[in-house]
Tab-separated table of C-alpha atoms in Angstrom:
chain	number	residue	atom	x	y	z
A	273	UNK	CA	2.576	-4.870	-19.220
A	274	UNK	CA	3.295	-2.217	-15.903
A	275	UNK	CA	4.959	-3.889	-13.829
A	276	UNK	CA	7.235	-3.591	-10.117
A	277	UNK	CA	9.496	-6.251	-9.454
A	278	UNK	CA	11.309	-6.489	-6.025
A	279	UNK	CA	14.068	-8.981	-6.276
A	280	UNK	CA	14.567	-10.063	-3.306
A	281	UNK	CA	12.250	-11.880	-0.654
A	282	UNK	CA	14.667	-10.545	2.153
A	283	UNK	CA	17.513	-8.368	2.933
A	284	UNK	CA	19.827	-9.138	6.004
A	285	UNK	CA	22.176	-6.152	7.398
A	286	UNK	CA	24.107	-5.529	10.588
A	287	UNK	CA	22.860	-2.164	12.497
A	288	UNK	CA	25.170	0.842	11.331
A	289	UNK	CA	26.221	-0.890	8.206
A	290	UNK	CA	24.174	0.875	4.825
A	291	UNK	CA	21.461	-1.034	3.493
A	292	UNK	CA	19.877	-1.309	-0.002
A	293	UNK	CA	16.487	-2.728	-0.845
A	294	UNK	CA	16.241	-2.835	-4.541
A	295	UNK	CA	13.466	-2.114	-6.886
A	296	UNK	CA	13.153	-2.272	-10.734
A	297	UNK	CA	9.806	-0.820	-12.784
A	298	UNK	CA	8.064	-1.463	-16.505
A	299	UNK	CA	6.050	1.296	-17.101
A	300	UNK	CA	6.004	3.578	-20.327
A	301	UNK	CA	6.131	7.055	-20.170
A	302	UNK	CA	8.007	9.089	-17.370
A	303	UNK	CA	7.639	6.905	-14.062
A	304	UNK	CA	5.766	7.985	-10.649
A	305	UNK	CA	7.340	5.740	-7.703
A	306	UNK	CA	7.088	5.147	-4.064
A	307	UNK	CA	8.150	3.265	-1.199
A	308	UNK	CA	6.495	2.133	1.919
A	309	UNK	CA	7.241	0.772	5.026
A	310	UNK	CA	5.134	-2.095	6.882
A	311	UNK	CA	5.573	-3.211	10.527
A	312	UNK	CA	3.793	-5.902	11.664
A	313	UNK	CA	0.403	-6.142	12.335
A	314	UNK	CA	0.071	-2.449	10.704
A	315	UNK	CA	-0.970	-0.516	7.360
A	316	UNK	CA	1.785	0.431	5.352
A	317	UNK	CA	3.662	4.108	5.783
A	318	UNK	CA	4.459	6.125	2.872
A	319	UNK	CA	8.083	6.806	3.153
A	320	UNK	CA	8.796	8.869	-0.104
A	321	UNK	CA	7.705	9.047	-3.945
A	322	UNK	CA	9.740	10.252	-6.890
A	323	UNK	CA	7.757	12.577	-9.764
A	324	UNK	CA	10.401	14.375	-11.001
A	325	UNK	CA	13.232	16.228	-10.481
A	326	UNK	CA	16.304	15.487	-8.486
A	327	UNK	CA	17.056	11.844	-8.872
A	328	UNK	CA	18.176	11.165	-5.080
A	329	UNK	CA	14.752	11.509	-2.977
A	330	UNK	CA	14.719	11.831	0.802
A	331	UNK	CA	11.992	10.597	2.719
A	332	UNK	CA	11.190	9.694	5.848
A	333	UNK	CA	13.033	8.166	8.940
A	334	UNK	CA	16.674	8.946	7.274
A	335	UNK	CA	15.751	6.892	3.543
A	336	UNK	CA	16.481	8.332	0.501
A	337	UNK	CA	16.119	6.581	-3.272
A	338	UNK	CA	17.838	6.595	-6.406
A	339	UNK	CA	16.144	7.060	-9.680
A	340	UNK	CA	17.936	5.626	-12.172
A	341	UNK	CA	15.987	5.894	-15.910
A	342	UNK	CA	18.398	4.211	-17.893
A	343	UNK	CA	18.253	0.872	-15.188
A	344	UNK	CA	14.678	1.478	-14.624
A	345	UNK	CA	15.507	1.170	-10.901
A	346	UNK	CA	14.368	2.692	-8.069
A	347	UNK	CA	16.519	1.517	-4.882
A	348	UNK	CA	15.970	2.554	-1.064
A	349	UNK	CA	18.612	3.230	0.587
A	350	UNK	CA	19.519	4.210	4.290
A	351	UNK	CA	23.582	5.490	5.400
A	352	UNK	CA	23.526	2.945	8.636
A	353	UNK	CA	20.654	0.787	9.185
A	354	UNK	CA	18.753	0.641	12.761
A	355	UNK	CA	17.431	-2.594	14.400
A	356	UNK	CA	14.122	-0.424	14.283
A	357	UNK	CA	14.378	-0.155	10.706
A	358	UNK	CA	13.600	-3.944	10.477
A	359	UNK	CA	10.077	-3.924	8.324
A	360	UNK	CA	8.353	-5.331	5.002
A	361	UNK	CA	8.986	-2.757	2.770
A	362	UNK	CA	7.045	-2.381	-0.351
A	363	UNK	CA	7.886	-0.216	-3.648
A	364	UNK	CA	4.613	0.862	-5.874
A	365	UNK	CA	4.568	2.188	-9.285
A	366	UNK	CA	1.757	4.740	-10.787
A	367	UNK	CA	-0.397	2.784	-13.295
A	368	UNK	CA	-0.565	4.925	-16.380
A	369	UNK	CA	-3.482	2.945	-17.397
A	370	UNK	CA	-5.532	3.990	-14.635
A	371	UNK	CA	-3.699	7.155	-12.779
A	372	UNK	CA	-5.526	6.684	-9.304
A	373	UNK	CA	-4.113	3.071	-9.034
A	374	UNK	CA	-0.700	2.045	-7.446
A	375	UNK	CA	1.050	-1.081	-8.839
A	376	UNK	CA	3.008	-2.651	-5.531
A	377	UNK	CA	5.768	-5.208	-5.565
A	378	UNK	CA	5.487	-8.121	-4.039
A	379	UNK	CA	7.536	-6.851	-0.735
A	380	UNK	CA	11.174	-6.849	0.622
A	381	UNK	CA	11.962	-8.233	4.078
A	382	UNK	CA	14.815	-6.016	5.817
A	383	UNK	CA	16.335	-7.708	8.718
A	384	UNK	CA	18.888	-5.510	10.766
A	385	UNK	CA	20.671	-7.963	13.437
A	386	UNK	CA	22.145	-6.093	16.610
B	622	UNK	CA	-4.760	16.521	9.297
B	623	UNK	CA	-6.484	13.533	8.173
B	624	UNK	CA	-6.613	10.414	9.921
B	625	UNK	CA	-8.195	7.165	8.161
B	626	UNK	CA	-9.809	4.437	10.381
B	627	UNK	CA	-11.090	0.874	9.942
B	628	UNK	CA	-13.025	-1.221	12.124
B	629	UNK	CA	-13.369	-4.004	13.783
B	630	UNK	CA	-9.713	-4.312	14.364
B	631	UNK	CA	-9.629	-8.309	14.151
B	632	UNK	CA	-12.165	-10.533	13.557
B	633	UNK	CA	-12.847	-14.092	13.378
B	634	UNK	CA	-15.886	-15.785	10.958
B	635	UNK	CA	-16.847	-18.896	10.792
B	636	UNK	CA	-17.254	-20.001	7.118
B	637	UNK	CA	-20.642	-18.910	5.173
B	638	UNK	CA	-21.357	-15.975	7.415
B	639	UNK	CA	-21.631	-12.533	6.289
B	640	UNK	CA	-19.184	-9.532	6.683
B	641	UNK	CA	-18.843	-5.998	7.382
B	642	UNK	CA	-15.668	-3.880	7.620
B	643	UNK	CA	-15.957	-0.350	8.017
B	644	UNK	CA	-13.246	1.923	6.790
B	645	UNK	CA	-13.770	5.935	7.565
B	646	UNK	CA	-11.601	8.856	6.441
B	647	UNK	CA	-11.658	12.093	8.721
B	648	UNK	CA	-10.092	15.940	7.788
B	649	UNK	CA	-10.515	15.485	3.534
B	650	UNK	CA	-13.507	15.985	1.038
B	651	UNK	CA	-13.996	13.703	-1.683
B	652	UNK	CA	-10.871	10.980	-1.600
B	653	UNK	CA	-10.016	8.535	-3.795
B	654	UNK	CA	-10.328	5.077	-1.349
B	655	UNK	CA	-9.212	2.236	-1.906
B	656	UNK	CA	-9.787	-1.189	-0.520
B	657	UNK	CA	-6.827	-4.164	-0.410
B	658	UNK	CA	-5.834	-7.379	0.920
B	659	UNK	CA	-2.922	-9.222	1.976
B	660	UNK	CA	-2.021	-12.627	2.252
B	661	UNK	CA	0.148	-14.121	4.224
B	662	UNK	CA	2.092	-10.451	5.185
B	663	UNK	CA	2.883	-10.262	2.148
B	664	UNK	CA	1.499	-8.401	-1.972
B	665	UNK	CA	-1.132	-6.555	-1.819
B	666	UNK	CA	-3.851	-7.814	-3.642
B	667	UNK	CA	-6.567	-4.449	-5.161
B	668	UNK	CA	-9.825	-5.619	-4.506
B	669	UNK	CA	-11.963	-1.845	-5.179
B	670	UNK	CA	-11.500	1.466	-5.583
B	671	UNK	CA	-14.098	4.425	-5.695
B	672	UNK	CA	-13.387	7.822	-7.041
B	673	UNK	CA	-16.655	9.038	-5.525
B	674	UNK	CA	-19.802	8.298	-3.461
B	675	UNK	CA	-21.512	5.314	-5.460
B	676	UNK	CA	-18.786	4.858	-7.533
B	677	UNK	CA	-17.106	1.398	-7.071
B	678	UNK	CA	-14.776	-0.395	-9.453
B	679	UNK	CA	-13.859	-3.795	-9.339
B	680	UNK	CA	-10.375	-5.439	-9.578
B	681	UNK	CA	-11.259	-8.994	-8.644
B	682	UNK	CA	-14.328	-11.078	-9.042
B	683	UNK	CA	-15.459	-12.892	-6.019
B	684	UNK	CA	-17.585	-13.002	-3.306
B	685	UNK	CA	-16.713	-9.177	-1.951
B	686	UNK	CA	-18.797	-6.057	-2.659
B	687	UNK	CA	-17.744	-2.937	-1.861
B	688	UNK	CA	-20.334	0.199	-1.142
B	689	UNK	CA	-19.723	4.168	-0.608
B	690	UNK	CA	-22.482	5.481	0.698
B	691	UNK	CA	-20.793	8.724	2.098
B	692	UNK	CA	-18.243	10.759	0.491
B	693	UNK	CA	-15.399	9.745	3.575
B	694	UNK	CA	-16.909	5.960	4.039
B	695	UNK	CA	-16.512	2.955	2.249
B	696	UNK	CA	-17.652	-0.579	3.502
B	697	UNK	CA	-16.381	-4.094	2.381
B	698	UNK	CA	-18.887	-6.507	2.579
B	699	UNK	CA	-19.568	-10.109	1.635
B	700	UNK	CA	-23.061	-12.566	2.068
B	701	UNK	CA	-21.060	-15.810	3.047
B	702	UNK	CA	-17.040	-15.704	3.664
B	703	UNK	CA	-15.081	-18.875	2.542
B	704	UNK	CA	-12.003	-20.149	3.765
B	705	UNK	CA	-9.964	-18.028	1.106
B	706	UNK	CA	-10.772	-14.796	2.688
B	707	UNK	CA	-9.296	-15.092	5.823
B	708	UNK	CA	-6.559	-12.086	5.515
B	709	UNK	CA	-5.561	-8.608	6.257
B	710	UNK	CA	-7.600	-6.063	4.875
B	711	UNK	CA	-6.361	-2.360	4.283
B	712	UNK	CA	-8.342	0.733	3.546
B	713	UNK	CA	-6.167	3.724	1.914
B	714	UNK	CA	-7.434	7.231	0.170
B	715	UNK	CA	-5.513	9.367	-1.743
B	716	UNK	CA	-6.430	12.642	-2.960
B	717	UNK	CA	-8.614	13.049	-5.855
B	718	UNK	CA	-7.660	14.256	-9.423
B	719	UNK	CA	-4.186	14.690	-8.368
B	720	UNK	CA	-2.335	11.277	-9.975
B	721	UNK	CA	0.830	11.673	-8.371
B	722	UNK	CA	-0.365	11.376	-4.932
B	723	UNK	CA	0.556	8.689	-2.349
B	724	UNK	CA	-1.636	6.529	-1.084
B	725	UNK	CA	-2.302	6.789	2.605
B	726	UNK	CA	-3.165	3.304	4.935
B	727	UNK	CA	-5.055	2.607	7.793
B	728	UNK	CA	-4.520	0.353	10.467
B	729	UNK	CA	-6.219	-2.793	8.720
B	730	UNK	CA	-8.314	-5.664	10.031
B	731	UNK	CA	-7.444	-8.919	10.791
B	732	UNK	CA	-10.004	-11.588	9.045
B	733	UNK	CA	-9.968	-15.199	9.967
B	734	UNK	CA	-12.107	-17.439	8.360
B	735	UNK	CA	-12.812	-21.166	9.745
Protein backbone atom coordinates (compact mmCIF):
# COMPACT_ATOMS: atom_id res chain seq x y z
CA UNK A 1 0.00 0.00 0.00
CA UNK A 2 1.20 4.03 -0.94
CA UNK A 3 1.88 5.37 1.82
CA UNK A 4 3.64 8.93 3.64
CA UNK A 5 4.70 8.60 7.01
CA UNK A 6 5.87 11.71 9.03
CA UNK A 7 7.57 10.58 12.14
CA UNK A 8 7.27 12.97 14.24
CA UNK A 9 4.15 14.84 15.81
CA UNK A 10 6.51 17.91 16.49
CA UNK A 11 9.83 19.38 15.93
CA UNK A 12 11.31 21.97 18.48
CA UNK A 13 14.38 24.30 17.24
CA UNK A 14 15.99 27.49 18.47
CA UNK A 15 15.80 30.47 15.71
CA UNK A 16 19.15 30.41 13.60
CA UNK A 17 19.90 26.87 14.47
CA UNK A 18 19.05 24.34 11.06
CA UNK A 19 16.02 22.45 11.25
CA UNK A 20 14.89 19.09 9.75
CA UNK A 21 11.35 17.83 9.42
CA UNK A 22 11.55 14.34 8.21
CA UNK A 23 9.53 12.42 5.77
CA UNK A 24 9.66 8.76 4.52
CA UNK A 25 7.34 7.38 1.33
CA UNK A 26 5.96 3.69 0.01
CA UNK A 27 5.15 4.12 -3.34
CA UNK A 28 6.32 1.90 -6.39
CA UNK A 29 7.66 3.26 -9.30
CA UNK A 30 9.77 6.58 -9.43
CA UNK A 31 8.24 8.92 -6.60
CA UNK A 32 6.46 12.51 -7.12
CA UNK A 33 6.75 14.47 -3.61
CA UNK A 34 5.85 17.67 -2.00
CA UNK A 35 5.81 19.68 0.97
CA UNK A 36 3.49 22.22 2.35
CA UNK A 37 3.31 24.64 4.83
CA UNK A 38 0.10 25.39 7.13
CA UNK A 39 -0.34 28.41 9.46
CA UNK A 40 -3.09 28.55 11.49
CA UNK A 41 -6.40 29.12 10.64
CA UNK A 42 -5.19 28.89 6.78
CA UNK A 43 -5.05 26.45 3.61
CA UNK A 44 -1.91 24.88 3.17
CA UNK A 45 1.08 26.55 0.84
CA UNK A 46 2.90 24.53 -1.56
CA UNK A 47 6.47 25.00 -0.69
CA UNK A 48 8.27 22.67 -3.28
CA UNK A 49 7.80 19.14 -5.11
CA UNK A 50 10.48 16.79 -6.35
CA UNK A 51 9.83 14.93 -10.05
CA UNK A 52 13.07 14.38 -11.02
CA UNK A 53 16.29 15.49 -11.39
CA UNK A 54 18.62 17.07 -8.93
CA UNK A 55 18.07 15.43 -5.62
CA UNK A 56 18.39 18.73 -3.36
CA UNK A 57 15.08 20.85 -4.26
CA UNK A 58 14.69 24.50 -3.32
CA UNK A 59 11.49 25.89 -2.65
CA UNK A 60 10.04 28.51 -1.14
CA UNK A 61 10.81 30.85 1.89
CA UNK A 62 14.67 29.53 2.04
CA UNK A 63 13.55 25.33 2.25
CA UNK A 64 15.12 22.98 0.28
CA UNK A 65 14.63 18.83 0.42
CA UNK A 66 16.62 15.89 0.03
CA UNK A 67 15.62 13.00 -2.09
CA UNK A 68 17.08 10.15 -0.99
CA UNK A 69 15.84 6.76 -3.18
CA UNK A 70 17.72 4.29 -1.46
CA UNK A 71 16.06 5.65 2.26
CA UNK A 72 12.89 6.42 0.57
CA UNK A 73 13.09 9.79 2.37
CA UNK A 74 12.22 12.99 1.56
CA UNK A 75 13.40 15.54 4.43
CA UNK A 76 12.78 19.49 4.58
CA UNK A 77 15.26 21.25 5.53
CA UNK A 78 15.99 25.05 6.24
CA UNK A 79 20.07 26.50 7.03
CA UNK A 80 18.71 28.64 10.27
CA UNK A 81 15.22 28.42 11.24
CA UNK A 82 12.96 31.74 11.82
CA UNK A 83 10.38 32.15 14.66
CA UNK A 84 8.10 32.83 11.50
CA UNK A 85 8.88 29.57 10.19
CA UNK A 86 6.84 28.03 13.10
CA UNK A 87 3.85 26.06 11.05
CA UNK A 88 2.17 22.47 10.53
CA UNK A 89 3.95 21.28 7.80
CA UNK A 90 2.67 18.50 5.72
CA UNK A 91 4.63 16.17 3.08
CA UNK A 92 2.26 14.49 0.18
CA UNK A 93 3.12 11.76 -2.10
CA UNK A 94 1.61 11.28 -5.86
CA UNK A 95 -0.77 8.26 -5.81
CA UNK A 96 0.22 6.12 -8.74
CA UNK A 97 -3.06 4.50 -8.45
CA UNK A 98 -4.93 7.47 -9.23
CA UNK A 99 -2.33 10.31 -10.67
CA UNK A 100 -4.63 13.41 -9.81
CA UNK A 101 -4.64 12.38 -6.06
CA UNK A 102 -2.04 13.48 -3.36
CA UNK A 103 -1.36 11.06 -0.45
CA UNK A 104 -0.52 13.59 2.73
CA UNK A 105 1.13 12.64 5.98
CA UNK A 106 -0.35 13.05 8.90
CA UNK A 107 1.58 16.57 9.65
CA UNK A 108 4.78 17.81 11.47
CA UNK A 109 4.59 20.55 14.10
CA UNK A 110 7.81 22.93 13.82
CA UNK A 111 8.25 25.04 16.81
CA UNK A 112 11.14 27.71 16.55
CA UNK A 113 11.59 29.33 20.22
CA UNK A 114 13.22 32.95 20.20
CA UNK B 1 -2.74 34.27 -11.93
CA UNK B 2 -5.26 32.19 -10.37
CA UNK B 3 -6.70 32.73 -7.14
CA UNK B 4 -9.10 29.96 -5.50
CA UNK B 5 -11.85 31.09 -3.02
CA UNK B 6 -14.25 29.44 -0.56
CA UNK B 7 -17.06 30.77 1.24
CA UNK B 8 -18.57 31.35 4.07
CA UNK B 9 -15.37 31.75 5.90
CA UNK B 10 -16.69 30.15 9.33
CA UNK B 11 -19.75 28.83 10.10
CA UNK B 12 -21.63 27.42 12.87
CA UNK B 13 -24.75 24.59 12.40
CA UNK B 14 -26.72 23.35 14.67
CA UNK B 15 -27.04 19.53 14.27
CA UNK B 16 -29.54 18.12 11.41
CA UNK B 17 -29.44 21.25 9.34
CA UNK B 18 -28.33 21.41 5.88
CA UNK B 19 -25.04 22.81 4.33
CA UNK B 20 -23.56 24.70 1.63
CA UNK B 21 -19.89 25.64 1.07
CA UNK B 22 -18.95 27.25 -1.96
CA UNK B 23 -15.48 26.88 -3.31
CA UNK B 24 -14.63 29.02 -6.73
CA UNK B 25 -11.44 28.97 -8.81
CA UNK B 26 -10.63 32.24 -10.89
CA UNK B 27 -7.69 32.70 -13.94
CA UNK B 28 -7.72 28.56 -15.10
CA UNK B 29 -10.00 26.43 -17.48
CA UNK B 30 -10.92 23.09 -16.58
CA UNK B 31 -9.01 22.18 -13.02
CA UNK B 32 -8.81 19.26 -11.30
CA UNK B 33 -10.64 20.34 -7.62
CA UNK B 34 -10.55 18.81 -4.92
CA UNK B 35 -12.47 18.91 -1.71
CA UNK B 36 -10.80 17.94 2.02
CA UNK B 37 -11.19 18.05 5.61
CA UNK B 38 -9.28 18.37 8.65
CA UNK B 39 -9.70 17.42 12.03
CA UNK B 40 -8.46 18.73 14.79
CA UNK B 41 -5.48 20.90 12.66
CA UNK B 42 -4.30 18.11 11.80
CA UNK B 43 -4.40 14.92 8.31
CA UNK B 44 -6.20 15.74 5.77
CA UNK B 45 -8.94 13.61 5.24
CA UNK B 46 -10.07 13.39 0.80
CA UNK B 47 -13.59 13.62 0.80
CA UNK B 48 -14.14 14.34 -3.49
CA UNK B 49 -12.48 15.12 -6.32
CA UNK B 50 -13.82 16.07 -9.90
CA UNK B 51 -11.78 16.00 -13.01
CA UNK B 52 -14.57 17.87 -14.80
CA UNK B 53 -18.00 19.57 -14.67
CA UNK B 54 -20.40 16.67 -13.39
CA UNK B 55 -17.78 14.55 -12.65
CA UNK B 56 -17.51 13.75 -8.86
CA UNK B 57 -15.70 10.87 -7.21
CA UNK B 58 -16.07 9.77 -3.89
CA UNK B 59 -13.40 8.94 -1.23
CA UNK B 60 -15.60 8.58 1.83
CA UNK B 61 -19.13 7.50 2.34
CA UNK B 62 -21.20 9.70 4.48
CA UNK B 63 -23.55 12.23 4.66
CA UNK B 64 -21.55 14.83 2.12
CA UNK B 65 -22.28 15.28 -1.60
CA UNK B 66 -20.30 17.11 -3.64
CA UNK B 67 -21.67 18.91 -7.10
CA UNK B 68 -19.76 20.80 -10.13
CA UNK B 69 -22.01 22.50 -11.88
CA UNK B 70 -19.46 24.94 -13.59
CA UNK B 71 -16.18 24.13 -14.92
CA UNK B 72 -14.29 26.63 -11.95
CA UNK B 73 -17.09 25.75 -9.09
CA UNK B 74 -17.57 23.02 -6.93
CA UNK B 75 -20.04 22.96 -3.89
CA UNK B 76 -19.97 20.67 -0.73
CA UNK B 77 -23.18 20.03 0.48
CA UNK B 78 -24.97 17.89 3.03
CA UNK B 79 -29.14 17.46 3.98
CA UNK B 80 -28.56 17.22 7.87
CA UNK B 81 -24.88 17.80 9.50
CA UNK B 82 -24.05 15.62 12.61
CA UNK B 83 -21.81 16.29 15.28
CA UNK B 84 -18.83 14.53 13.34
CA UNK B 85 -18.63 17.15 10.75
CA UNK B 86 -17.76 19.97 12.60
CA UNK B 87 -14.11 20.71 10.92
CA UNK B 88 -12.04 22.62 8.53
CA UNK B 89 -12.85 22.23 5.10
CA UNK B 90 -10.31 22.97 2.17
CA UNK B 91 -10.96 23.38 -1.50
CA UNK B 92 -7.67 22.88 -3.80
CA UNK B 93 -7.38 22.49 -7.89
CA UNK B 94 -4.60 21.43 -9.65
CA UNK B 95 -4.13 21.45 -13.23
CA UNK B 96 -5.65 18.90 -15.35
CA UNK B 97 -3.89 15.98 -17.21
CA UNK B 98 -0.65 17.09 -15.93
CA UNK B 99 0.05 14.37 -12.80
CA UNK B 100 2.92 15.98 -11.43
CA UNK B 101 1.28 19.11 -10.49
CA UNK B 102 0.85 20.57 -6.97
CA UNK B 103 -2.10 21.02 -5.51
CA UNK B 104 -3.09 24.57 -4.77
CA UNK B 105 -5.42 25.54 -1.32
CA UNK B 106 -7.77 27.98 -0.49
CA UNK B 107 -8.41 29.69 2.54
CA UNK B 108 -10.89 26.97 4.05
CA UNK B 109 -14.02 27.21 6.18
CA UNK B 110 -14.46 26.77 9.58
CA UNK B 111 -17.57 24.22 10.35
CA UNK B 112 -18.93 23.82 13.79
CA UNK B 113 -21.51 21.54 14.40
CA UNK B 114 -23.66 21.54 17.82
Amino acid sequence: AQSVAQPEDQVNVAEGNPLTVKCTYSVSGNPYLFWYVQYPNRGLQFLLKYITGDNLVKGSYGFEAEFNKSQTSFHLKKPSALVSDSALYFCAVRDMDSSYKLIFGSGTRLLVRP
Amino acid sequence: SQTIHQWPATLVQPVGSPLSLECTVEGTSNPNLYWYRQAAGRGLQLLFYSVGIGQISSEVPQNLSASRPQDRQFILSSKKLLLSDSGFYLCAWSVLAVSYNEQFFGPGTRLTVL
